[in-house]
């Protein structure tokens, strides 16, 4: 069986999840579900980054042990995965023993190559992103360029990784492996950073109690980013389960935010090169969800509660909005008003209306039995719609493989819209009135196939909706035993098959703010 290993970035455990966390997990889940439809065995990992300074400070404020606090916070992220129907295989916490062993082994390997040395560090440090900055990178007033908060001047003796030694090697790797960093804009940023000359990086901090102790010096703690990045290999058994690790690594895709590309596209590959471990196949950096043009973040206090959104709209509606309204790799504006507009127009009016009208006609004209179809009687509009169905996979699969979800949905919705117009043009009520039963059967059969095929293609995005439609069509699909290329073809739903009654998929929402 083909296999696919996908990860999200792991999330800081210092506060509850926000909508950006949900977006990234849904993004990765859409890929994971699509790959399963294509016959892949998927390992999908997410988790929490627990050794940050923020975590220790927050636990102290609450008079809690940091580990206890982290376990409590991890439950919030696990619950986020549950309510958004995220199908992750694994949830890793960086305080786990399996992770600690992997971190120590990676550090020891790098140390043995001679790529670790002790030196003095002085620079600006942001607690929120756990990142060091030079003066040129800061905003006016010594503010972090990401979080726009004051940074601290750090002076201490640390251990360093000889990152500069690998700059040319990494540049060559990026040029030779054109899909390694996506989208292209992010790749260009990384290439520019490397060409400027990437300096050696600190991989430890002095005087911290919370974190993994350096194997060669217990007065130092492993720098949190060095620690956190290793989760991608510790999750699949690096040093702890060799057979599992050999099966799943290298990862097929790391899904991350665009603000952490330096860590994932420079530091992480250099760490792996030094340790003699294969690099991941692809790093895809998505954009931000914006609230009135600003990135949503805990620091700025403009976050949207992802749990409340699901309570109001349902998980599928939010998943659909993420996929349809936000172009992959770009920033996207996010508001309840825009969700309502998409929900009513795309889901209630287009898709929901098509399903409801069609299934009601099957009940009215054929007693819930799928009729025969007569291809010799297909008119031009019927043949055109059938061709649209048969051509769906070629465009849809390319879009999905490239993580272009909005393009894939646009392709599906073009067929749904054509099908709705097809009902008006063919007027099945008149065909029934005029006793043109074969023509009526053709119209109904084609519409049922549009619904079946659309429900399959949209399953990675809206799994609950697809399942409801399959139940109405009385179809028993197992998405882990599937060949979507074969299924996205016209003529597979069987005549004589009894279906269930129609149920409303998307009740219209009234925007009370208007």
PDB file of C-alpha atoms in Angstrom, residues 95-324:
ATOM      1  CA  UNK A  95       7.412  16.537  27.110  1.00  0.00           C
ATOM      2  CA  UNK A  96       6.987  12.853  26.201  1.00  0.00           C
ATOM      3  CA  UNK A  97       9.864  10.467  26.844  1.00  0.00           C
ATOM      4  CA  UNK A  98       9.945   9.286  23.209  1.00  0.00           C
ATOM      5  CA  UNK A  99      10.573  12.867  22.140  1.00  0.00           C
ATOM      6  CA  UNK A 100      13.246  13.506  24.747  1.00  0.00           C
ATOM      7  CA  UNK A 101      15.187  10.438  23.545  1.00  0.00           C
ATOM      8  CA  UNK A 102      15.024  11.638  19.950  1.00  0.00           C
ATOM      9  CA  UNK A 103      16.218  15.141  20.868  1.00  0.00           C
ATOM     10  CA  UNK A 104      19.182  13.762  22.788  1.00  0.00           C
ATOM     11  CA  UNK A 105      20.109  11.426  19.926  1.00  0.00           C
ATOM     12  CA  UNK A 106      19.935  14.184  17.293  1.00  0.00           C
ATOM     13  CA  UNK A 107      22.069  16.499  19.426  1.00  0.00           C
ATOM     14  CA  UNK A 108      24.619  13.748  20.086  1.00  0.00           C
ATOM     15  CA  UNK A 109      24.877  12.937  16.381  1.00  0.00           C
ATOM     16  CA  UNK A 110      25.435  16.589  15.487  1.00  0.00           C
ATOM     17  CA  UNK A 111      27.961  16.931  18.294  1.00  0.00           C
ATOM     18  CA  UNK A 112      29.894  13.895  17.025  1.00  0.00           C
ATOM     19  CA  UNK A 113      30.210  15.439  13.573  1.00  0.00           C
ATOM     20  CA  UNK A 114      32.006  18.402  15.140  1.00  0.00           C
ATOM     21  CA  UNK A 115      29.200  20.832  14.288  1.00  0.00           C
ATOM     22  CA  UNK A 116      28.610  22.007  17.882  1.00  0.00           C
ATOM     23  CA  UNK A 117      30.789  24.545  19.686  1.00  0.00           C
ATOM     24  CA  UNK A 118      30.470  26.794  22.727  1.00  0.00           C
ATOM     25  CA  UNK A 119      30.371  30.544  22.294  1.00  0.00           C
ATOM     26  CA  UNK A 120      29.018  33.850  23.587  1.00  0.00           C
ATOM     27  CA  UNK A 121      25.647  35.071  22.358  1.00  0.00           C
ATOM     28  CA  UNK A 122      24.206  38.557  22.484  1.00  0.00           C
ATOM     29  CA  UNK A 123      20.985  39.493  20.729  1.00  0.00           C
ATOM     30  CA  UNK A 124      17.300  40.377  20.895  1.00  0.00           C
ATOM     31  CA  UNK A 125      14.869  37.656  21.926  1.00  0.00           C
ATOM     32  CA  UNK A 126      11.080  37.464  21.548  1.00  0.00           C
ATOM     33  CA  UNK A 127       9.375  35.266  24.137  1.00  0.00           C
ATOM     34  CA  UNK A 128       6.235  34.844  22.027  1.00  0.00           C
ATOM     35  CA  UNK A 129       7.904  33.362  18.940  1.00  0.00           C
ATOM     36  CA  UNK A 130      10.960  32.042  20.823  1.00  0.00           C
ATOM     37  CA  UNK A 131      13.167  33.624  18.185  1.00  0.00           C
ATOM     38  CA  UNK A 132      16.371  35.655  18.201  1.00  0.00           C
ATOM     39  CA  UNK A 133      16.538  38.808  16.054  1.00  0.00           C
ATOM     40  CA  UNK A 134      19.282  41.194  15.045  1.00  0.00           C
ATOM     41  CA  UNK A 135      18.748  44.941  15.319  1.00  0.00           C
ATOM     42  CA  UNK A 136      17.963  45.367  11.604  1.00  0.00           C
ATOM     43  CA  UNK A 137      15.081  42.896  11.807  1.00  0.00           C
ATOM     44  CA  UNK A 138      13.257  44.700  14.634  1.00  0.00           C
ATOM     45  CA  UNK A 139      10.500  47.263  14.219  1.00  0.00           C
ATOM     46  CA  UNK A 140      10.935  50.761  15.577  1.00  0.00           C
ATOM     47  CA  UNK A 141      11.062  50.743  19.359  1.00  0.00           C
ATOM     48  CA  UNK A 142      12.719  47.316  19.489  1.00  0.00           C
ATOM     49  CA  UNK A 143       9.485  45.483  18.690  1.00  0.00           C
ATOM     50  CA  UNK A 144       9.248  41.903  17.405  1.00  0.00           C
ATOM     51  CA  UNK A 145       8.405  42.039  13.652  1.00  0.00           C
ATOM     52  CA  UNK A 146       5.885  39.202  14.111  1.00  0.00           C
ATOM     53  CA  UNK A 147       4.171  39.920  17.427  1.00  0.00           C
ATOM     54  CA  UNK A 148       4.862  43.673  17.662  1.00  0.00           C
ATOM     55  CA  UNK A 149       5.849  43.398  21.325  1.00  0.00           C
ATOM     56  CA  UNK A 150       9.033  44.469  23.142  1.00  0.00           C
ATOM     57  CA  UNK A 151      11.943  42.057  22.809  1.00  0.00           C
ATOM     58  CA  UNK A 152      14.575  41.352  25.469  1.00  0.00           C
ATOM     59  CA  UNK A 153      18.318  41.791  25.088  1.00  0.00           C
ATOM     60  CA  UNK A 154      19.950  38.440  25.903  1.00  0.00           C
ATOM     61  CA  UNK A 155      23.634  38.006  26.800  1.00  0.00           C
ATOM     62  CA  UNK A 156      24.767  34.484  27.658  1.00  0.00           C
ATOM     63  CA  UNK A 157      27.177  31.657  26.857  1.00  0.00           C
ATOM     64  CA  UNK A 158      25.511  29.029  24.679  1.00  0.00           C
ATOM     65  CA  UNK A 159      26.264  26.123  22.390  1.00  0.00           C
ATOM     66  CA  UNK A 160      26.096  26.816  18.665  1.00  0.00           C
ATOM     67  CA  UNK A 161      25.391  24.776  15.537  1.00  0.00           C
ATOM     68  CA  UNK A 162      27.706  25.450  12.595  1.00  0.00           C
ATOM     69  CA  UNK A 163      24.796  26.374  10.315  1.00  0.00           C
ATOM     70  CA  UNK A 164      27.028  28.499   8.070  1.00  0.00           C
ATOM     71  CA  UNK A 165      28.905  25.328   7.080  1.00  0.00           C
ATOM     72  CA  UNK A 166      25.777  23.997   5.321  1.00  0.00           C
ATOM     73  CA  UNK A 167      24.566  27.133   3.534  1.00  0.00           C
ATOM     74  CA  UNK A 168      25.864  26.199   0.076  1.00  0.00           C
ATOM     75  CA  UNK A 169      24.787  22.571   0.452  1.00  0.00           C
ATOM     76  CA  UNK A 170      21.268  23.616   1.380  1.00  0.00           C
ATOM     77  CA  UNK A 171      21.061  26.134  -1.461  1.00  0.00           C
ATOM     78  CA  UNK A 172      22.018  23.411  -3.922  1.00  0.00           C
ATOM     79  CA  UNK A 173      19.459  21.047  -2.388  1.00  0.00           C
ATOM     80  CA  UNK A 174      16.689  23.651  -2.760  1.00  0.00           C
ATOM     81  CA  UNK A 175      17.646  24.302  -6.382  1.00  0.00           C
ATOM     82  CA  UNK A 176      17.836  20.586  -7.187  1.00  0.00           C
ATOM     83  CA  UNK A 177      14.538  19.766  -5.450  1.00  0.00           C
ATOM     84  CA  UNK A 178      12.094  22.259  -6.928  1.00  0.00           C
ATOM     85  CA  UNK A 179       9.108  21.099  -4.836  1.00  0.00           C
ATOM     86  CA  UNK A 180      10.935  21.185  -1.500  1.00  0.00           C
ATOM     87  CA  UNK A 181       9.656  24.642  -0.465  1.00  0.00           C
ATOM     88  CA  UNK A 182       6.222  25.824  -1.573  1.00  0.00           C
ATOM     89  CA  UNK A 183       4.759  28.166  -2.617  1.00  0.00           C
ATOM     90  CA  UNK A 184       7.397  29.790  -4.808  1.00  0.00           C
ATOM     91  CA  UNK A 185       7.270  33.097  -2.907  1.00  0.00           C
ATOM     92  CA  UNK A 186       8.422  31.357   0.285  1.00  0.00           C
ATOM     93  CA  UNK A 187      11.143  29.497  -1.569  1.00  0.00           C
ATOM     94  CA  UNK A 188      12.445  32.815  -2.877  1.00  0.00           C
ATOM     95  CA  UNK A 189      12.516  34.241   0.669  1.00  0.00           C
ATOM     96  CA  UNK A 190      14.602  31.320   1.902  1.00  0.00           C
ATOM     97  CA  UNK A 191      17.011  31.461  -1.025  1.00  0.00           C
ATOM     98  CA  UNK A 192      17.474  35.189  -0.374  1.00  0.00           C
ATOM     99  CA  UNK A 193      18.213  34.584   3.317  1.00  0.00           C
ATOM    100  CA  UNK A 194      20.767  31.887   2.501  1.00  0.00           C
ATOM    101  CA  UNK A 195      22.499  33.996  -0.133  1.00  0.00           C
ATOM    102  CA  UNK A 196      22.913  36.810   2.400  1.00  0.00           C
ATOM    103  CA  UNK A 197      24.978  34.370   4.478  1.00  0.00           C
ATOM    104  CA  UNK A 198      23.264  32.417   7.236  1.00  0.00           C
ATOM    105  CA  UNK A 199      25.079  32.624  10.568  1.00  0.00           C
ATOM    106  CA  UNK A 200      25.672  29.875  13.094  1.00  0.00           C
ATOM    107  CA  UNK A 201      22.736  29.465  15.466  1.00  0.00           C
ATOM    108  CA  UNK A 202      22.410  29.019  19.206  1.00  0.00           C
ATOM    109  CA  UNK A 203      21.005  25.608  20.129  1.00  0.00           C
ATOM    110  CA  UNK A 204      20.921  26.007  23.900  1.00  0.00           C
ATOM    111  CA  UNK A 205      19.883  28.416  26.637  1.00  0.00           C
ATOM    112  CA  UNK A 206      21.591  28.943  29.978  1.00  0.00           C
ATOM    113  CA  UNK A 207      19.924  29.063  33.365  1.00  0.00           C
ATOM    114  CA  UNK A 208      16.528  27.603  32.448  1.00  0.00           C
ATOM    115  CA  UNK A 209      14.952  24.864  34.551  1.00  0.00           C
ATOM    116  CA  UNK A 210      12.158  23.996  32.116  1.00  0.00           C
ATOM    117  CA  UNK A 211      13.208  21.998  29.065  1.00  0.00           C
ATOM    118  CA  UNK A 212      15.426  19.132  27.959  1.00  0.00           C
ATOM    119  CA  UNK A 213      18.919  19.275  29.425  1.00  0.00           C
ATOM    120  CA  UNK A 214      21.799  19.312  26.972  1.00  0.00           C
ATOM    121  CA  UNK A 215      23.369  15.814  26.914  1.00  0.00           C
ATOM    122  CA  UNK A 216      26.892  17.279  27.151  1.00  0.00           C
ATOM    123  CA  UNK A 217      26.172  20.025  29.707  1.00  0.00           C
ATOM    124  CA  UNK A 218      23.357  19.866  32.261  1.00  0.00           C
ATOM    125  CA  UNK A 219      23.686  23.568  33.041  1.00  0.00           C
ATOM    126  CA  UNK A 220      22.229  24.257  29.599  1.00  0.00           C
ATOM    127  CA  UNK A 221      18.776  23.515  28.160  1.00  0.00           C
ATOM    128  CA  UNK A 222      18.104  22.612  24.527  1.00  0.00           C
ATOM    129  CA  UNK A 223      16.829  25.689  22.658  1.00  0.00           C
ATOM    130  CA  UNK A 224      13.079  25.272  22.268  1.00  0.00           C
ATOM    131  CA  UNK A 225      13.055  25.441  18.442  1.00  0.00           C
ATOM    132  CA  UNK A 226      15.812  22.837  18.134  1.00  0.00           C
ATOM    133  CA  UNK A 227      13.759  20.683  20.518  1.00  0.00           C
ATOM    134  CA  UNK A 228      10.393  21.305  18.817  1.00  0.00           C
ATOM    135  CA  UNK A 229      11.471  20.601  15.230  1.00  0.00           C
ATOM    136  CA  UNK A 230      12.568  17.104  16.187  1.00  0.00           C
ATOM    137  CA  UNK A 231       8.933  16.160  16.909  1.00  0.00           C
ATOM    138  CA  UNK A 232       8.525  15.269  13.236  1.00  0.00           C
ATOM    139  CA  UNK A 233      10.901  12.342  13.598  1.00  0.00           C
ATOM    140  CA  UNK A 234      10.241  11.455  17.242  1.00  0.00           C
ATOM    141  CA  UNK A 235       6.552  10.970  16.372  1.00  0.00           C
ATOM    142  CA  UNK A 236       7.413   8.180  13.935  1.00  0.00           C
ATOM    143  CA  UNK A 237       9.860   6.413  16.186  1.00  0.00           C
ATOM    144  CA  UNK A 238      13.301   7.904  15.638  1.00  0.00           C
ATOM    145  CA  UNK A 239      15.610   5.992  18.063  1.00  0.00           C
ATOM    146  CA  UNK A 240      12.594   4.332  19.743  1.00  0.00           C
ATOM    147  CA  UNK A 241      10.885   2.339  16.947  1.00  0.00           C
ATOM    148  CA  UNK A 242      13.294   1.807  14.055  1.00  0.00           C
ATOM    149  CA  UNK A 243      10.894  -0.184  11.866  1.00  0.00           C
ATOM    150  CA  UNK A 244       8.237   2.492  12.188  1.00  0.00           C
ATOM    151  CA  UNK A 245      10.733   5.256  11.473  1.00  0.00           C
ATOM    152  CA  UNK A 246      12.069   3.527   8.368  1.00  0.00           C
ATOM    153  CA  UNK A 247       8.498   3.079   7.120  1.00  0.00           C
ATOM    154  CA  UNK A 248       7.360   6.681   7.464  1.00  0.00           C
ATOM    155  CA  UNK A 249      10.393   8.960   7.225  1.00  0.00           C
ATOM    156  CA  UNK A 250      11.062  11.145   5.307  1.00  0.00           C
ATOM    157  CA  UNK A 251       7.815  13.066   5.716  1.00  0.00           C
ATOM    158  CA  UNK A 252       5.913  13.799   2.525  1.00  0.00           C
ATOM    159  CA  UNK A 253       4.725  17.219   3.692  1.00  0.00           C
ATOM    160  CA  UNK A 254       5.200  19.617   6.599  1.00  0.00           C
ATOM    161  CA  UNK A 255       2.282  22.092   6.699  1.00  0.00           C
ATOM    162  CA  UNK A 256       3.343  25.283   8.502  1.00  0.00           C
ATOM    163  CA  UNK A 257       2.597  28.995   8.775  1.00  0.00           C
ATOM    164  CA  UNK A 258       4.620  31.411   6.660  1.00  0.00           C
ATOM    165  CA  UNK A 259       6.057  33.057   9.799  1.00  0.00           C
ATOM    166  CA  UNK A 260       8.126  29.984  10.713  1.00  0.00           C
ATOM    167  CA  UNK A 261       9.704  29.155   7.348  1.00  0.00           C
ATOM    168  CA  UNK A 262      13.222  30.066   8.529  1.00  0.00           C
ATOM    169  CA  UNK A 263      13.061  27.326  11.156  1.00  0.00           C
ATOM    170  CA  UNK A 264      11.553  24.690   8.853  1.00  0.00           C
ATOM    171  CA  UNK A 265      13.342  25.510   5.626  1.00  0.00           C
ATOM    172  CA  UNK A 266      16.813  26.433   6.929  1.00  0.00           C
ATOM    173  CA  UNK A 267      17.429  25.326  10.517  1.00  0.00           C
ATOM    174  CA  UNK A 268      15.559  22.002  10.316  1.00  0.00           C
ATOM    175  CA  UNK A 269      17.222  20.848   7.064  1.00  0.00           C
ATOM    176  CA  UNK A 270      20.650  21.836   8.410  1.00  0.00           C
ATOM    177  CA  UNK A 271      20.023  19.904  11.625  1.00  0.00           C
ATOM    178  CA  UNK A 272      19.054  16.839   9.596  1.00  0.00           C
ATOM    179  CA  UNK A 273      22.027  17.171   7.244  1.00  0.00           C
ATOM    180  CA  UNK A 274      24.435  17.393  10.168  1.00  0.00           C
ATOM    181  CA  UNK A 275      22.792  14.416  11.904  1.00  0.00           C
ATOM    182  CA  UNK A 276      22.838  12.308   8.726  1.00  0.00           C
ATOM    183  CA  UNK A 277      19.033  12.050   8.438  1.00  0.00           C
ATOM    184  CA  UNK A 278      17.031  12.436   5.218  1.00  0.00           C
ATOM    185  CA  UNK A 279      15.210  15.719   4.636  1.00  0.00           C
ATOM    186  CA  UNK A 280      11.394  15.959   4.344  1.00  0.00           C
ATOM    187  CA  UNK A 281      10.086  15.929   0.791  1.00  0.00           C
ATOM    188  CA  UNK A 282       8.076  19.136   1.003  1.00  0.00           C
ATOM    189  CA  UNK A 283       7.461  22.118   3.266  1.00  0.00           C
ATOM    190  CA  UNK A 284       4.294  24.061   2.432  1.00  0.00           C
ATOM    191  CA  UNK A 285       3.799  27.448   4.095  1.00  0.00           C
ATOM    192  CA  UNK A 286       0.229  28.679   4.273  1.00  0.00           C
ATOM    193  CA  UNK A 287      -0.771  32.289   4.821  1.00  0.00           C
ATOM    194  CA  UNK A 288      -2.502  33.961   7.752  1.00  0.00           C
ATOM    195  CA  UNK A 289      -6.169  34.399   8.523  1.00  0.00           C
ATOM    196  CA  UNK A 290      -6.612  38.136   8.856  1.00  0.00           C
ATOM    197  CA  UNK A 291      -9.004  40.071  11.038  1.00  0.00           C
ATOM    198  CA  UNK A 292      -9.500  43.484   9.421  1.00  0.00           C
ATOM    199  CA  UNK A 293      -6.145  43.160   7.698  1.00  0.00           C
ATOM    200  CA  UNK A 294      -4.196  42.043  10.776  1.00  0.00           C
ATOM    201  CA  UNK A 295      -2.871  38.591  11.627  1.00  0.00           C
ATOM    202  CA  UNK A 296      -4.856  36.923  14.385  1.00  0.00           C
ATOM    203  CA  UNK A 297      -2.744  36.169  17.418  1.00  0.00           C
ATOM    204  CA  UNK A 298      -3.032  35.730  21.166  1.00  0.00           C
ATOM    205  CA  UNK A 299      -0.564  38.595  21.677  1.00  0.00           C
ATOM    206  CA  UNK A 300      -2.697  41.082  19.709  1.00  0.00           C
ATOM    207  CA  UNK A 301      -5.933  40.019  21.379  1.00  0.00           C
ATOM    208  CA  UNK A 302      -7.888  39.766  18.114  1.00  0.00           C
ATOM    209  CA  UNK A 303      -8.371  36.020  18.041  1.00  0.00           C
ATOM    210  CA  UNK A 304     -11.592  34.241  17.061  1.00  0.00           C
ATOM    211  CA  UNK A 305     -12.787  31.329  19.184  1.00  0.00           C
ATOM    212  CA  UNK A 306     -12.749  28.263  16.885  1.00  0.00           C
ATOM    213  CA  UNK A 307     -14.990  26.245  19.222  1.00  0.00           C
ATOM    214  CA  UNK A 308     -17.735  28.862  19.188  1.00  0.00           C
ATOM    215  CA  UNK A 309     -17.619  28.986  15.374  1.00  0.00           C
ATOM    216  CA  UNK A 310     -18.358  25.266  15.150  1.00  0.00           C
ATOM    217  CA  UNK A 311     -21.195  25.631  17.639  1.00  0.00           C
ATOM    218  CA  UNK A 312     -22.751  28.319  15.414  1.00  0.00           C
ATOM    219  CA  UNK A 313     -22.026  27.079  11.881  1.00  0.00           C
ATOM    220  CA  UNK A 314     -20.969  23.433  12.180  1.00  0.00           C
ATOM    221  CA  UNK A 315     -17.509  22.049  11.379  1.00  0.00           C
ATOM    222  CA  UNK A 316     -18.165  21.414   7.678  1.00  0.00           C
ATOM    223  CA  UNK A 317     -19.177  24.999   6.988  1.00  0.00           C
ATOM    224  CA  UNK A 318     -15.957  26.343   8.529  1.00  0.00           C
ATOM    225  CA  UNK A 319     -13.848  23.692   6.789  1.00  0.00           C
ATOM    226  CA  UNK A 320     -15.520  24.661   3.502  1.00  0.00           C
ATOM    227  CA  UNK A 321     -14.799  28.344   4.094  1.00  0.00           C
ATOM    228  CA  UNK A 322     -11.127  27.641   4.827  1.00  0.00           C
ATOM    229  CA  UNK A 323     -10.788  25.647   1.605  1.00  0.00           C
ATOM    230  CA  UNK A 324     -12.950  27.715  -0.736  1.00  0.00           C
TER     231      UNK A 324
END
